[in-house]
CSV table of C-alpha atoms in Angstrom, one decimal:
chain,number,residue,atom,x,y,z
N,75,UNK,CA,0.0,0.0,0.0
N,76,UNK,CA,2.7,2.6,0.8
N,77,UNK,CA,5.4,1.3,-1.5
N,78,UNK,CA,4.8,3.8,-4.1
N,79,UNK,CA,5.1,6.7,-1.6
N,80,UNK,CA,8.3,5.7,-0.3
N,81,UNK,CA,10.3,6.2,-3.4
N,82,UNK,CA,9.3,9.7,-3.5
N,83,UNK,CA,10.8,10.4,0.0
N,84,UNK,CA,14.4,11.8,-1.7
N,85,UNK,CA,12.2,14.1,-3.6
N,86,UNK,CA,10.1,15.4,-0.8
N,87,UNK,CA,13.3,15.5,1.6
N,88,UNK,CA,14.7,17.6,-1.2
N,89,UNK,CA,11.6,19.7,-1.5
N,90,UNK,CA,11.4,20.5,2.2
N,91,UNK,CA,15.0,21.1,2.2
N,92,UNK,CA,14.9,23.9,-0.2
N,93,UNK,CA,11.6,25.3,1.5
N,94,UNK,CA,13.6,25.7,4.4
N,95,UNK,CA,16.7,27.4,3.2
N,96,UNK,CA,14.5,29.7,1.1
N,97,UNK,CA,12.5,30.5,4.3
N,98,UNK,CA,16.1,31.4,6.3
N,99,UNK,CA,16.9,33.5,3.3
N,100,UNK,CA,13.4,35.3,3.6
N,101,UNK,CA,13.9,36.0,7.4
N,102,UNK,CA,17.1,37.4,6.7
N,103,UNK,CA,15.6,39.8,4.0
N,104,UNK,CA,13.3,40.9,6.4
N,105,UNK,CA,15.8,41.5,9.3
N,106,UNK,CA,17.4,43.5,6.5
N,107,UNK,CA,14.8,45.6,6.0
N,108,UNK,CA,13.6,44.5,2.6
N,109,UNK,CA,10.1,43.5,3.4
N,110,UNK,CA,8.8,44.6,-0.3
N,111,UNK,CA,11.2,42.4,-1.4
N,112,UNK,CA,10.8,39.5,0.8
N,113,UNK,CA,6.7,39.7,-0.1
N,114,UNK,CA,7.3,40.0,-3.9
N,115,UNK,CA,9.6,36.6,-3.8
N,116,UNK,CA,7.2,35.0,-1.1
N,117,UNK,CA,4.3,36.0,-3.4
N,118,UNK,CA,5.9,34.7,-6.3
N,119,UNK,CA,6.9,31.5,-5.0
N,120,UNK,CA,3.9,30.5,-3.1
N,121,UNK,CA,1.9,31.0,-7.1
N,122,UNK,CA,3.9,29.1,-8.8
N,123,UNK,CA,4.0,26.3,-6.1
N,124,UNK,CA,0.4,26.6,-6.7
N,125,UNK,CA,0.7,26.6,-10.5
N,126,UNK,CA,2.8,23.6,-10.2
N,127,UNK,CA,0.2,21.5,-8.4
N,128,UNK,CA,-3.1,22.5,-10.3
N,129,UNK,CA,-0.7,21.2,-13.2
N,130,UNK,CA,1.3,18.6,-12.3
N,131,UNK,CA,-0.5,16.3,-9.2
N,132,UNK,CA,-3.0,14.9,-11.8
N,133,UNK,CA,-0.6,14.1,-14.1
N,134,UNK,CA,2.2,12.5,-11.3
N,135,UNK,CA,3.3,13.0,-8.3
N,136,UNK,CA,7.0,12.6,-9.6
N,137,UNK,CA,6.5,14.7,-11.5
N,138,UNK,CA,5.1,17.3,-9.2
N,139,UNK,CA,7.9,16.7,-6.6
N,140,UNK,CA,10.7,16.9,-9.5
N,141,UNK,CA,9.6,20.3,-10.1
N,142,UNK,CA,8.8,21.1,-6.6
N,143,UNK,CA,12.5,21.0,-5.8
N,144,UNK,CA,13.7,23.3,-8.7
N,145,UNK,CA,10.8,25.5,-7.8
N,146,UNK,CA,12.7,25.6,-4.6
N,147,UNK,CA,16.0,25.4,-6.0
N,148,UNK,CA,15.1,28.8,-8.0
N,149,UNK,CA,13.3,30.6,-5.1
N,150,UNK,CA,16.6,29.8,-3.3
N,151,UNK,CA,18.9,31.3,-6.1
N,152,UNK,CA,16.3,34.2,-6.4
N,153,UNK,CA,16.0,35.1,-2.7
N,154,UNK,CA,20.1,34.7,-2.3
N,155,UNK,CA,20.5,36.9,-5.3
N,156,UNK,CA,18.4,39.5,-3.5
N,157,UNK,CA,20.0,39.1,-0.2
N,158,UNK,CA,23.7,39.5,-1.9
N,159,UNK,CA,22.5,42.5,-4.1
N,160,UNK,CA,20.9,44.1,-0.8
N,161,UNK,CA,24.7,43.6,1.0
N,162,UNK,CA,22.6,41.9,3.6
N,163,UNK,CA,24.9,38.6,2.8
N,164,UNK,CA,28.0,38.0,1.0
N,165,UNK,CA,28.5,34.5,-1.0
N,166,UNK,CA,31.6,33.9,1.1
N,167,UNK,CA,29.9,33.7,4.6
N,168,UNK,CA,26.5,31.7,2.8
N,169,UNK,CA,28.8,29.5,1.3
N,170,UNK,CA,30.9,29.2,5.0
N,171,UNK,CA,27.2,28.7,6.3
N,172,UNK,CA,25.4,26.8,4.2
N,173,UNK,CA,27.9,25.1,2.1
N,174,UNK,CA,29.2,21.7,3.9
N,175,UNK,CA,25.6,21.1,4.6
N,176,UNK,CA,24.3,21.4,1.4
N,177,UNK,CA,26.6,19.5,-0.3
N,178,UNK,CA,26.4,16.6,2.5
N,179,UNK,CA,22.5,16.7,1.7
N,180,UNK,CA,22.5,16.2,-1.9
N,181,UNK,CA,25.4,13.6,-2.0
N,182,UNK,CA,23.4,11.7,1.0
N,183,UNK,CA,20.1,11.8,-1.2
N,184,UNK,CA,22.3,10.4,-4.3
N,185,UNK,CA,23.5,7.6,-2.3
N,186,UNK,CA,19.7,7.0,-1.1
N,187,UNK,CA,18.6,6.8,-4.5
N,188,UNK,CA,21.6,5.0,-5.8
N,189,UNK,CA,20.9,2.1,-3.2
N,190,UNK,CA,17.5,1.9,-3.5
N,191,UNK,CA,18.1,0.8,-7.4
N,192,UNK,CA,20.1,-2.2,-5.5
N,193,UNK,CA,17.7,-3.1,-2.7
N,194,UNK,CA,14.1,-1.9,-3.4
N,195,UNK,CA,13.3,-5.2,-5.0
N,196,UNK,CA,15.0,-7.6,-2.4
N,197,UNK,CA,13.7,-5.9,0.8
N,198,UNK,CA,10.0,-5.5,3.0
N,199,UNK,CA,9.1,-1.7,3.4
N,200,UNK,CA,10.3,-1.6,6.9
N,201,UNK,CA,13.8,-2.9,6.2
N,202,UNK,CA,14.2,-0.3,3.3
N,203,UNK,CA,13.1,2.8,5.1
N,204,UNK,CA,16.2,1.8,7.8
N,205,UNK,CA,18.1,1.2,5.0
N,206,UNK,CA,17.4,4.4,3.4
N,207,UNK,CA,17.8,6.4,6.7
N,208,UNK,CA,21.2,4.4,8.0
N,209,UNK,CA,22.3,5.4,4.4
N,210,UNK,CA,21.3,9.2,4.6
N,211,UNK,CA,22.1,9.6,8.2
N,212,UNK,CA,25.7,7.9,7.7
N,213,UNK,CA,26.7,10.0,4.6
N,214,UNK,CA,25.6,13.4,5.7
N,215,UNK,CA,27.3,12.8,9.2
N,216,UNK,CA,30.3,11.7,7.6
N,217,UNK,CA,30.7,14.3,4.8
N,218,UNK,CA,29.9,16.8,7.5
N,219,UNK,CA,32.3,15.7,9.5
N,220,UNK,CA,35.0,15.9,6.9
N,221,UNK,CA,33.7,19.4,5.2
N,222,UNK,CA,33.1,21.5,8.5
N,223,UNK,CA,34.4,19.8,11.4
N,224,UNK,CA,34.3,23.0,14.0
N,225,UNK,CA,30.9,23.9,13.4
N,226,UNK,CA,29.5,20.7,13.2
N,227,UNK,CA,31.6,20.2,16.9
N,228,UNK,CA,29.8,23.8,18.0
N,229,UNK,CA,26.3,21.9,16.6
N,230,UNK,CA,26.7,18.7,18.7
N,231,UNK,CA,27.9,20.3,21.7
N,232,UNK,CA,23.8,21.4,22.6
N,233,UNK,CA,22.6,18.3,20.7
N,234,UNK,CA,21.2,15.4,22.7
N,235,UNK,CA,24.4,12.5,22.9
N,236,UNK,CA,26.2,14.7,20.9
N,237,UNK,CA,28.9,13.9,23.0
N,238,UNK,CA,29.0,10.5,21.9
N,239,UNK,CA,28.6,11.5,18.4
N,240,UNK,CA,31.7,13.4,18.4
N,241,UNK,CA,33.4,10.5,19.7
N,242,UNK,CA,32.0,8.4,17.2
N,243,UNK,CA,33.3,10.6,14.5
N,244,UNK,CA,36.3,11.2,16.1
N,245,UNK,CA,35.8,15.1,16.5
N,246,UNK,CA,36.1,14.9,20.6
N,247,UNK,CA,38.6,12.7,21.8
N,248,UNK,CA,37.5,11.9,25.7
């Protein structure tokens, strides 16, 4: 019954992903002062999400999810672009900030979708969604790990056993 949905997952983690660094971006517009600004892209982005589904959703929901996340790959690029023109951000400390993480996401969903092609037909739902999140969780801790070890130390130091984390990933040795 919920097979079909499951292989969409990547997509919508992508898709939420995207909605969230756009959102960041927006708040930072608006702590900029550009609230004109921050309503035209917000506006703009929340139409063509909508243009998007009244299209796409009866057609399929790949589909609709594919071009979800450049919908919110574009918004991104678009509310960035506003943020850098504004001065309210330079592409040096976005890419410091955002960077590693990024990167470590959409490597993470690749290796997802690259070991689903293997597994999907051998395993029961259950055993694939903890495959699928072993794989994601694994990859994006190790790629942060090895792209942005002090920040990713500052993150784990308020996180719940992120003491044992560190240790796991050899960032604290005691």
């Amino acid at each position: 019954k919920w097979l079909p949905v499951t292989e969409l997952l990547p997509l919508a983690v992508a898709g939420v992903a995207f909605a969230g660094l756009t959102t960041a971006l927006s708040r930072l517009l608006l702590a900029n002062n550009l609230a004109r600004t921050c309503l035209v892209l917000d506006a703009g982005a929340a139409l063509a999400a909508l243009g998007l589904a009244l299209w796409l959703v009866p057609i399929s929901m790949t589909r609709y999810l594919l071009a979800l996340v450049a919908h919110g790959g574009l918004f991104s690029v678009l509310t960035l672009g506003a943020l850098v023109r504004a001065r309210g951000l330079t592409l040096k400390a976005f890419n410091a900030a955002w960077g590693p993480a990024t990167w470590a996401m959409g490597i993470a969903i690749l290796g997802v979708l690259g070991s689903q092609a293997y597994y999907s037909a051998f395993y029961e739902l259950p055993v694939r969604l903890s495959l699928d999140t072993l794989i994601f969780s694994s990859l994006y801790l190790v790629l942060l790990r090895l792209s942005a070890p002090s920040p990713m130390r500052n993150l784990l130091d308020v996180a719940p056993g992120g003491v044992r984390i560190q240790q796991l990933l050899r960032l604290r040795t005691a």
